[in-house]
XYZ file of C-alpha atoms in Angstrom:
662
model
C -16.244 -12.817 -47.191
C -16.730 -9.789 -49.927
C -13.886 -7.764 -51.702
C -12.010 -5.567 -49.790
C -12.376 -8.099 -46.661
C -15.705 -6.609 -45.955
C -18.266 -9.347 -43.933
C -21.053 -9.855 -45.600
C -24.298 -11.363 -43.110
C -23.885 -14.106 -46.099
C -19.969 -15.122 -45.007
C -20.933 -15.387 -41.401
C -23.104 -18.689 -42.474
C -20.824 -19.816 -45.279
C -17.379 -18.599 -44.523
C -15.566 -21.134 -46.851
C -15.276 -24.948 -47.678
C -13.928 -26.040 -45.063
C -17.197 -26.375 -42.846
C -18.189 -29.240 -44.587
C -15.645 -31.694 -43.278
C -17.728 -32.862 -40.759
C -16.979 -36.359 -38.815
C -20.083 -38.301 -37.638
C -18.286 -40.803 -35.668
C -15.102 -41.119 -34.186
C -13.463 -44.345 -32.537
C -13.406 -43.111 -28.918
C -10.227 -43.372 -26.274
C -8.626 -47.205 -26.470
C -8.001 -48.955 -23.406
C -10.137 -50.059 -20.260
C -12.146 -48.115 -17.751
C -10.573 -49.397 -14.059
C -13.688 -51.080 -13.378
C -14.388 -53.208 -10.307
C -17.130 -55.802 -9.593
C -17.326 -53.596 -6.394
C -17.283 -50.338 -8.139
C -20.217 -51.488 -10.520
C -22.430 -53.062 -7.999
C -22.084 -50.183 -5.345
C -21.033 -46.688 -6.882
C -23.656 -44.714 -8.028
C -23.905 -44.407 -11.583
C -22.393 -41.108 -11.632
C -19.319 -42.003 -10.815
C -18.984 -44.702 -13.666
C -20.135 -41.732 -15.997
C -17.689 -39.648 -14.602
C -15.150 -41.925 -15.241
C -16.583 -42.104 -18.721
C -16.025 -38.482 -18.882
C -12.512 -38.329 -17.803
C -11.557 -40.939 -20.622
C -13.388 -39.178 -23.097
C -11.133 -35.976 -22.097
C -8.269 -37.802 -22.439
C -6.814 -38.735 -19.155
C -4.841 -42.111 -18.461
C -6.730 -44.350 -17.886
C -4.178 -46.221 -15.775
C -3.866 -42.976 -13.351
C -7.698 -42.369 -12.797
C -8.180 -43.925 -9.404
C -5.902 -41.605 -7.350
C -7.442 -38.509 -5.259
C -9.447 -36.300 -7.000
C -8.418 -32.397 -6.614
C -11.274 -29.473 -7.477
C -9.244 -26.357 -8.532
C -11.246 -23.373 -8.624
C -9.827 -19.865 -9.361
C -10.756 -16.533 -10.746
C -8.657 -16.713 -14.144
C -9.483 -14.695 -16.725
C -8.319 -13.569 -20.273
C -6.084 -15.987 -22.699
C -2.865 -15.783 -23.626
C -0.656 -17.547 -26.368
C 2.078 -19.609 -25.418
C 4.836 -17.110 -26.001
C 2.745 -14.632 -23.520
C 0.781 -12.502 -26.239
C -2.757 -11.706 -25.342
C -5.208 -13.771 -27.360
C -8.030 -11.908 -25.213
C -7.490 -9.860 -22.296
C -8.775 -10.213 -19.157
C -10.689 -7.663 -17.363
C -7.469 -7.170 -14.799
C -3.839 -8.009 -14.578
C -4.657 -9.684 -11.287
C -6.711 -12.344 -13.132
C -4.720 -12.733 -16.084
C -1.663 -15.374 -15.528
C -3.599 -17.359 -12.517
C -3.989 -19.878 -15.626
C -0.271 -20.755 -15.468
C -1.126 -21.435 -11.561
C -3.367 -23.516 -12.109
C -1.335 -25.341 -14.730
C 1.699 -25.847 -11.982
C -1.067 -27.008 -9.573
C -2.698 -29.708 -11.779
C 0.552 -30.855 -12.939
C 1.703 -31.449 -9.588
C -1.455 -33.065 -8.568
C -0.889 -35.325 -11.377
C 2.875 -36.346 -10.982
C 1.222 -37.411 -7.640
C -0.809 -39.640 -9.002
C -4.103 -37.800 -8.465
C -6.847 -36.420 -10.747
C -6.889 -32.660 -10.964
C -10.053 -30.618 -12.033
C -9.710 -26.973 -13.171
C -13.093 -24.913 -13.068
C -13.347 -20.796 -13.592
C -15.381 -18.260 -11.800
C -13.460 -14.814 -13.049
C -13.930 -11.676 -11.405
C -14.486 -7.865 -12.230
C -12.134 -4.902 -11.855
C -12.923 -2.821 -9.250
C -10.279 0.247 -10.539
C -11.979 -0.591 -14.141
C -15.191 -0.028 -12.624
C -14.627 2.779 -10.688
C -16.995 5.898 -11.024
C -19.362 3.827 -13.178
C -22.425 1.728 -12.775
C -20.351 -1.465 -13.180
C -19.046 -0.798 -9.194
C -22.937 -1.711 -8.746
C -22.308 -5.365 -8.757
C -18.444 -5.156 -7.182
C -19.327 -6.488 -3.245
C -22.874 -8.313 -4.310
C -20.589 -10.255 -6.644
C -18.288 -11.494 -4.296
C -21.481 -13.260 -2.474
C -22.330 -14.742 -5.900
C -19.140 -15.913 -6.838
C -18.756 -18.052 -3.668
C -21.773 -19.494 -4.139
C -20.666 -20.401 -7.887
C -17.809 -21.727 -6.664
C -19.428 -24.011 -3.895
C -22.072 -25.354 -6.523
C -19.046 -26.502 -8.624
C -17.284 -28.275 -5.994
C -20.093 -29.871 -4.785
C -20.653 -30.994 -8.348
C -17.873 -33.148 -8.153
C -18.976 -35.579 -5.705
C -15.944 -37.556 -5.694
C -13.467 -34.662 -4.739
C -11.094 -35.248 -1.864
C -9.435 -32.089 -1.777
C -10.153 -28.658 -2.829
C -7.602 -26.161 -4.107
C -8.345 -21.887 -4.758
C -6.341 -19.741 -7.144
C -6.838 -16.225 -7.037
C -5.653 -12.469 -6.389
C -7.996 -9.455 -6.072
C -10.198 -7.869 -4.392
C -13.701 -9.870 -4.272
C -12.589 -12.796 -6.363
C -9.861 -13.654 -3.415
C -12.580 -13.057 -0.183
C -14.779 -15.219 -2.199
C -12.913 -18.117 -3.126
C -12.107 -17.822 0.464
C -15.456 -18.184 1.572
C -15.855 -20.985 -0.642
C -12.379 -23.127 0.969
C -13.947 -22.032 4.260
C -17.469 -24.236 3.785
C -15.446 -26.761 2.696
C -15.340 -28.089 6.738
C -14.599 -31.653 6.102
C -12.013 -31.630 3.256
C -8.086 -30.160 3.299
C -8.292 -27.043 1.113
C -5.353 -24.699 0.118
C -5.488 -20.783 -1.315
C -2.838 -20.105 -3.692
C -2.307 -16.024 -3.749
C -2.110 -14.932 -7.065
C 0.822 -12.405 -6.387
C 1.480 -8.522 -7.637
C 2.442 -7.064 -10.308
C 5.650 -5.164 -10.772
C 5.607 -1.321 -10.091
C 7.294 0.815 -12.966
C 11.173 1.526 -12.692
C 10.228 5.132 -13.259
C 6.205 6.321 -12.971
C 3.905 6.148 -10.379
C 1.887 3.415 -8.714
C -1.486 2.001 -9.653
C -3.153 4.232 -6.904
C -2.062 7.421 -7.845
C -2.331 7.083 -11.454
C -6.212 6.493 -10.864
C -6.130 10.115 -9.953
C -4.981 11.121 -13.652
C -8.441 13.017 -14.852
C -8.845 14.798 -11.379
C -5.533 16.125 -11.462
C -5.324 17.164 -14.822
C -8.592 18.661 -14.237
C -7.161 21.006 -11.603
C -4.410 21.898 -13.680
C -1.695 19.864 -11.611
C -0.904 17.589 -14.211
C -0.341 17.641 -18.016
C -2.212 15.710 -20.606
C 1.295 14.441 -21.828
C 2.542 13.082 -18.602
C -1.090 11.723 -18.014
C -0.978 9.434 -20.591
C 2.721 8.623 -20.277
C 1.867 8.119 -16.722
C -0.818 6.240 -17.513
C 0.583 3.553 -19.767
C 3.337 2.147 -17.945
C 2.011 1.872 -14.259
C 1.262 -1.927 -15.164
C 5.020 -2.834 -15.381
C 4.230 -6.762 -15.531
C 1.062 -8.517 -17.187
C -0.157 -10.072 -13.951
C -0.873 -10.126 -10.485
C -3.357 -7.534 -8.107
C -2.472 -3.791 -7.480
C 1.202 -3.242 -5.956
C -0.445 -1.583 -2.859
C -1.554 -2.809 0.215
C -5.286 -2.649 -1.146
C -7.689 -5.099 -0.844
C -6.218 -7.565 -3.470
C -2.922 -7.562 -1.539
C -4.331 -7.366 2.335
C -6.406 -10.607 1.391
C -3.861 -12.465 0.399
C -1.956 -11.232 3.877
C -4.880 -12.516 5.518
C -5.299 -15.969 3.831
C -1.644 -16.521 4.773
C -2.660 -15.411 8.450
C -5.769 -17.593 8.737
C -3.458 -20.471 7.667
C -5.213 -21.254 4.571
C -2.106 -20.393 2.490
C 1.285 -21.638 2.615
C 3.833 -19.233 4.859
C 5.158 -16.993 2.805
C 2.896 -17.230 -0.293
C 1.405 -13.641 -0.337
C 2.437 -10.866 -2.468
C 5.159 -13.103 -4.525
C 5.443 -11.162 -7.988
C 3.225 -12.654 -10.666
C 5.088 -14.834 -13.403
C 8.215 -14.850 -11.643
C 9.952 -18.648 -10.875
C 8.704 -18.532 -7.042
C 5.249 -17.509 -7.716
C 5.057 -20.742 -9.663
C 6.415 -22.724 -7.244
C 3.884 -21.469 -4.542
C 0.934 -23.121 -6.816
C 3.386 -26.386 -6.563
C 4.034 -26.467 -3.299
C 0.378 -25.601 -2.328
C -0.693 -28.614 -4.479
C 1.643 -30.524 -2.442
C 0.441 -29.312 1.017
C -3.305 -30.511 0.190
C -2.174 -33.448 -0.748
C -0.423 -33.704 2.572
C -3.213 -32.419 4.436
C -4.934 -35.216 3.092
C -2.965 -38.073 4.152
C -2.661 -36.408 7.626
C -6.481 -36.853 7.788
C -6.393 -32.684 8.492
C -9.336 -30.536 6.868
C -10.471 -26.711 7.093
C -12.687 -27.348 10.064
C -9.438 -27.857 11.754
C -7.422 -25.128 10.654
C -9.972 -22.336 10.461
C -10.680 -21.934 13.720
C -11.688 -18.370 16.126
C -8.179 -18.486 16.830
C -7.341 -18.152 13.588
C -10.100 -15.473 13.114
C -8.155 -13.417 15.411
C -4.746 -14.179 13.906
C -5.543 -12.866 11.055
C -7.563 -9.689 12.445
C -4.038 -9.310 14.238
C -2.133 -9.259 10.913
C -4.625 -7.258 9.695
C -4.368 -4.425 11.869
C -0.201 -4.693 12.159
C 0.183 -4.216 8.733
C -2.248 -1.471 7.992
C -4.483 -3.100 5.838
C -7.717 -2.279 3.603
C -10.631 -1.552 5.549
C -12.969 -4.057 3.218
C -11.263 -7.074 5.179
C -13.699 -5.826 7.855
C -16.644 -6.986 5.701
C -14.580 -9.955 4.200
C -13.154 -11.783 7.804
C -16.476 -11.876 8.808
C -17.603 -13.790 5.856
C -15.141 -15.787 6.039
C -15.691 -16.649 9.240
C -19.372 -17.183 8.643
C -18.626 -19.612 5.691
C -16.382 -21.423 8.440
C -19.438 -22.083 10.622
C -17.586 -19.673 13.365
C -18.560 -16.486 15.021
C -18.422 -13.258 12.895
C -16.510 -10.483 14.633
C -18.035 -7.679 15.473
C -17.183 -4.220 16.177
C -15.808 -4.347 20.029
C -13.897 -7.196 18.477
C -12.014 -4.748 16.271
C -11.764 -1.787 18.448
C -10.042 -4.524 21.026
C -7.417 -5.811 18.397
C -6.851 -2.837 17.027
C -6.302 -0.956 20.118
C -3.610 -4.055 21.080
C -1.859 -4.480 17.702
C 0.780 -1.824 16.584
C 1.435 -1.053 13.084
C 4.657 -2.371 11.556
C 4.850 -2.334 8.171
C 5.557 0.627 5.951
C 3.957 0.355 2.289
C 1.899 1.817 0.105
C -0.650 3.635 0.967
C 0.184 4.071 4.260
C 3.627 4.763 4.212
C 5.439 6.561 5.882
C 7.788 4.801 3.060
C 5.835 3.989 0.035
C 7.212 0.444 -0.646
C 5.356 -1.147 -3.278
C 3.987 -4.883 -2.232
C 6.323 -6.351 -3.593
C 9.297 -5.149 -1.214
C 7.155 -6.398 1.594
C 7.078 -9.851 0.441
C 11.045 -9.788 -0.373
C 11.452 -8.337 3.547
C 9.789 -11.577 4.943
C 5.981 -10.718 4.150
C 3.327 -12.289 6.135
C 5.607 -14.749 8.459
C 7.943 -11.831 9.396
C 4.876 -9.812 10.710
C 3.692 -12.538 12.450
C 7.261 -13.521 14.161
C 6.947 -9.714 15.391
C 3.222 -10.358 16.778
C 4.714 -13.706 18.199
C 7.250 -12.109 20.579
C 4.696 -9.601 21.483
C 2.584 -12.291 22.919
C -0.431 -11.617 20.172
C -1.268 -14.494 18.423
C -2.431 -18.149 18.792
C 0.411 -20.434 18.288
C -1.263 -23.659 18.582
C -3.425 -23.286 15.790
C -2.439 -25.224 12.452
C -1.546 -24.223 9.181
C -1.969 -24.944 5.564
C 1.515 -27.232 5.655
C -0.214 -29.414 8.214
C 1.947 -28.372 11.018
C 1.254 -25.042 13.738
C 1.796 -21.772 13.671
C 4.525 -21.655 16.399
C 6.474 -24.675 14.552
C 6.684 -22.548 11.338
C 7.444 -19.560 12.660
C 10.486 -21.424 14.455
C 11.188 -22.413 11.024
C 10.907 -19.124 9.563
C 13.152 -17.363 11.959
C 16.221 -19.020 11.144
C 14.977 -20.720 7.657
C 17.352 -19.711 4.400
C 14.622 -18.746 2.649
C 14.186 -15.752 4.956
C 18.031 -14.702 4.952
C 17.957 -14.805 1.149
C 14.982 -13.137 0.130
C 15.940 -10.156 2.350
C 18.887 -10.146 0.624
C 17.362 -10.195 -2.749
C 15.932 -6.526 -1.871
C 18.975 -4.811 -0.386
C 20.829 -5.718 -3.543
C 18.364 -4.779 -5.928
C 16.600 -2.188 -4.507
C 18.827 -0.655 -2.012
C 16.309 -1.176 0.821
C 16.798 -3.049 4.283
C 13.674 -5.258 5.101
C 13.846 -3.809 8.630
C 12.851 -0.634 7.023
C 9.775 -2.339 5.171
C 8.595 -4.780 7.938
C 9.733 -3.028 11.578
C 10.175 -4.393 15.256
C 7.601 -2.530 17.236
C 10.257 -0.447 18.836
C 11.713 0.718 15.581
C 7.844 1.559 14.211
C 7.052 3.427 17.063
C 10.609 5.440 16.471
C 9.428 6.117 12.969
C 6.138 7.314 13.745
C 4.018 4.603 12.375
C 0.457 4.586 14.615
C -2.183 2.233 15.046
C -4.636 1.066 11.885
C -7.977 2.151 12.176
C -10.670 4.034 14.449
C -14.019 3.580 14.845
C -15.643 6.905 15.393
C -19.310 6.806 16.843
C -21.502 9.763 17.743
C -24.858 10.893 16.416
C -24.239 10.741 12.719
C -23.115 7.058 13.034
C -24.999 5.444 16.178
C -24.228 1.719 14.509
C -20.218 2.541 14.174
C -18.252 3.998 11.264
C -14.153 3.142 10.302
C -11.260 5.491 9.496
C -7.787 4.480 8.118
C -6.607 6.449 11.303
C -3.104 5.636 10.287
C -4.232 7.540 6.253
C -4.688 10.990 8.035
C -2.359 13.527 6.971
C 0.190 14.070 9.687
C -0.228 17.744 9.400
C -3.547 17.311 10.193
C -2.681 16.036 13.643
C -2.107 17.857 16.956
C -0.884 16.032 20.022
C -2.426 12.633 18.446
C -6.071 13.805 17.816
C -7.193 14.548 14.274
C -9.983 17.687 14.818
C -12.345 18.689 11.971
C -15.314 21.369 12.457
C -16.874 22.429 9.169
C -19.814 23.067 7.021
C -21.394 19.864 5.244
C -21.638 19.700 1.334
C -23.969 16.815 0.795
C -24.268 14.937 -2.229
C -26.420 12.013 -2.644
C -24.546 10.215 -5.665
C -20.826 9.935 -5.926
C -21.006 11.241 -9.685
C -22.212 14.870 -8.236
C -18.939 14.467 -5.732
C -16.193 13.658 -7.965
C -17.877 16.288 -10.582
C -18.135 18.989 -7.592
C -14.229 18.287 -6.991
C -13.192 18.596 -10.346
C -15.484 21.971 -10.816
C -13.638 23.380 -7.506
C -16.785 23.723 -5.882
C -15.337 21.745 -2.674
C -13.307 24.062 -0.664
C -10.754 23.913 2.083
C -12.316 23.177 5.529
C -15.298 21.592 3.964
C -16.866 18.216 5.313
C -18.213 16.141 2.185
C -21.101 14.063 3.079
C -21.493 11.397 0.447
C -24.946 9.382 1.477
C -27.312 6.762 -0.068
C -24.373 5.364 -1.029
C -24.431 2.070 0.855
C -25.635 -1.603 0.025
C -29.391 -0.484 -0.418
C -28.331 2.626 -2.632
C -25.400 1.470 -4.899
C -24.470 -2.005 -3.657
C -21.927 -0.262 -1.331
C -20.229 1.219 -4.323
C -16.209 1.811 -3.968
C -15.667 5.646 -3.658
C -12.222 5.532 -4.358
C -12.570 8.554 -6.690
C -13.419 10.839 -4.237
C -10.913 9.592 -2.011
C -7.856 9.309 -3.812
C -8.314 13.074 -5.548
C -8.728 14.417 -1.964
C -5.553 12.352 -1.415
C -3.515 13.511 -4.520
C -4.932 16.934 -4.632
C -2.668 19.727 -3.274
C -5.443 20.978 -1.156
C -7.121 17.860 -0.382
C -5.995 17.293 3.139
C -8.180 20.546 4.012
C -11.368 18.225 3.278
C -12.872 15.520 5.014
C -15.443 12.858 4.178
C -18.399 11.370 5.636
C -20.267 8.309 3.638
C -22.299 5.012 4.441
C -20.068 3.684 1.254
C -17.154 1.771 1.474
C -13.407 2.785 0.209
C -10.749 1.187 -1.886
C -8.113 -0.736 -0.196
C -5.892 1.839 -0.784
C -7.910 5.224 -0.059
C -6.421 7.470 2.236
C -7.225 10.850 4.386
C -9.540 11.736 6.819
C -12.506 9.692 5.004
C -14.801 8.049 7.185
C -16.923 5.072 5.708
C -19.244 2.270 6.521
C -21.414 4.734 8.238
C -24.104 2.886 10.350
C -26.945 2.835 10.017
C -26.764 3.801 5.932
C -29.085 6.678 4.852
C -31.628 4.705 2.989
C -32.307 2.473 6.159
C -33.296 5.580 8.045
C -29.623 6.264 9.443
C -29.269 9.634 10.864
C -26.391 10.656 7.803
C -29.570 10.662 5.486
C -30.846 13.447 7.434
C -27.967 15.998 7.239
C -28.188 19.489 5.124
C -25.897 21.412 3.041
C -24.435 24.515 5.776
C -24.677 21.675 8.932
C -21.931 22.210 10.893
C -19.882 18.782 11.461
C -17.667 17.786 13.988
C -15.237 15.242 13.968
C -12.873 14.075 16.373
C -10.533 10.785 16.119
C -7.798 9.993 18.179
C -5.277 8.520 16.604
C -3.229 7.199 19.637
C -6.312 5.671 21.252
C -8.207 4.675 18.504
C -11.332 6.501 19.760
C -13.585 8.990 17.715
C -16.469 10.709 17.162
C -18.753 12.167 14.064
C -21.384 14.281 15.199
C -23.558 17.223 13.662
C -22.881 20.315 16.047
C -24.943 23.031 14.091
C -27.341 24.093 11.704
C -28.262 27.585 10.302
C -29.102 28.955 13.741
C -26.023 28.305 15.472
C -23.903 25.712 17.443
C -25.221 22.511 19.068
C -24.441 19.782 21.586
C -23.984 16.199 20.246
C -26.992 15.375 22.409
C -29.001 18.342 20.334
C -27.627 17.164 17.291
C -29.251 14.094 17.917
C -32.876 15.156 18.849
C -32.912 17.692 15.453
C -31.724 14.998 12.840
C -34.543 12.760 14.818
C -37.324 15.560 13.811
C -35.726 15.971 10.503
C -36.803 14.078 7.070
C -34.451 12.602 5.256
C -33.160 14.136 2.363
C -35.435 15.292 -0.311
C -32.761 13.837 -2.737
C -32.005 10.106 -1.629
C -33.028 7.477 -3.282
C -31.442 4.297 -4.573
C -29.447 4.842 -7.919
C -31.751 4.787 -10.855
C -29.664 2.169 -12.285
C -29.282 0.003 -9.357
C -29.734 -3.875 -10.989
C -32.118 -5.760 -9.578
C -29.401 -8.541 -8.657
C -28.040 -5.901 -6.674
C -31.473 -4.546 -5.125
C -32.149 -8.606 -3.889
C -28.467 -8.882 -2.441
C -28.896 -5.720 -0.309
C -32.113 -6.781 0.895
C -30.705 -10.179 2.280
C -27.623 -8.768 3.867
C -29.832 -6.611 5.753
C -31.916 -9.049 7.239
C -28.328 -10.889 7.488
C -26.836 -8.311 9.904
C -26.036 -5.652 7.350
C -22.216 -4.450 6.805
C -20.663 -4.831 10.257
C -21.658 -8.663 9.925
C -20.124 -8.952 6.941
C -22.716 -8.613 4.089
C -23.618 -12.354 4.412
C -26.572 -14.584 3.517
C -27.560 -16.120 6.820
C -29.803 -18.659 5.712
C -31.735 -19.590 8.831
C -32.184 -15.833 9.671
C -33.552 -14.569 5.805
C -35.764 -18.332 5.647
C -37.275 -17.191 9.390
C -38.030 -13.462 7.689
C -39.343 -14.584 4.684
C -41.935 -17.113 6.226
C -42.577 -14.434 9.124
C -43.870 -11.945 6.200
C -45.537 -14.362 4.600
C -47.755 -15.017 7.789
C -48.455 -11.398 7.939
C -49.527 -10.891 4.516
C -51.558 -13.545 4.539
C -53.024 -12.180 7.991
C -53.647 -8.909 6.445
C -55.293 -10.537 3.803
C -57.651 -12.460 5.806
């Protein structure tokens, strides 16, 4: 180091004399490997080499023949023993997960097993909102699942697998990886939620600080203070029912996670206990001979879809649940399946962001969480009760226990004592939910702008815009071919009440199907935002609200008619929030009103919008992902990789090229 502490290039190479105290050999671990003649004769060399590695890492030789359990997690960042950050994670969701990994691993070891821990950390959708980092968000899910599967298979002697994950893409990726372990027992440990501030804004609303400041609806001082304290604890997923929290609930509803494990507050005793009990559960499954194939069935997937509808969950799960089913070797739910389930299942949960009362997710956990929701659905006859759960028992058995359990009673009492909230005001009976005005979750509009379908969180439309159960908006199109242009227009007040914003070219081929929360949150939290609607081929954050229609198919860059809309076209949106039916149509141009049929003909005659193109900074990795998922069925099939289909298309393409060359 030079005087004054400045770093010179020489000091990088010769920092101090301590670097010359180098050992060239070491005595190695004491003791003997527990080898047998049969093991040496019959086992592959990798088994013996693995034992050598285990000894080298310091594992006790006397405890080397127990069941080997692979733990995959999305842990990120690094903390000191006293909890201070040494290196930050990309988000609080994975910042404390290593503590859950440790709790699970210690439990496995205490039971005589050998835990292995590997890590595939994940990105933060909130951190990458409005940036090119969002182009890697959804594609990351597929990549992470692949890497996790490769790591799992890299321990050939594994006899069970655990996953520990929390947030928007890491948790679905982990479920996909576990779902593919057909012949092994698996358990998912949900990483829990962060606590909301005692006074301040939730993590959804706080993401709109910039747009509210730009519209003179928030001061600089308030923005700085609110932004500082929105994360009231260092770990856990966002405290609203977005994609992270919804995925935790879905993991439990699928039977992959223990009952009442989703949404536990990160860092609290119950959260660490979830990891320990999950370790016991996966070892119990092994003893009983239960595998993932026994737990993940088509009936389990239907249960998860029903719970998703009942809680009003994130629409991103419309892509993740089919992807999990695909990994499990099951039939993927179709658009018709989603319509059927959402028409049959009432919404009975009042949480952020749907309300009507915006309870944070920790209150949902204390109100009974997923088992409480499923108890109500059981009484309506909407669940398959004979499916197995992570406990090794059937769902029916678990719900019978939950109904009279001490845990149920005491958790609800904690909610009442600490928050003054009755559990039945968070998770309601269907009758109470009807009285409070809760309506079903999602509607799937079709029309000349979305011939393959689309989706809107109909529960999130401002009630003042609904007349006799129907949202109806006819307005001029304001066309944007990038999210950045749409956000700029809102900040500059260039979008007016009554407009229909049409964001095109932001689907898989254009941006990796980025999440457009910047726009949807602005419309939610601006005073006049409820008067503006949005139609896009992109996707939304799980906390998005308002009259926002997404997942429009086909996407613009795949020839979808949404890519032929022009500024000033007249667009009609009609959403029946009671019967869950809807349409989005072009119904006019500069020459006057058109019928939907006439609008379809006009769209077919037009060329694509002249500014329509993939984002110039779209990574090559994401372009490859977009092509592979399109061949595999696209958005409504879960954005998966269907290997057989991809191979068939490649072979057909090569044959066509060879024929053309010939």
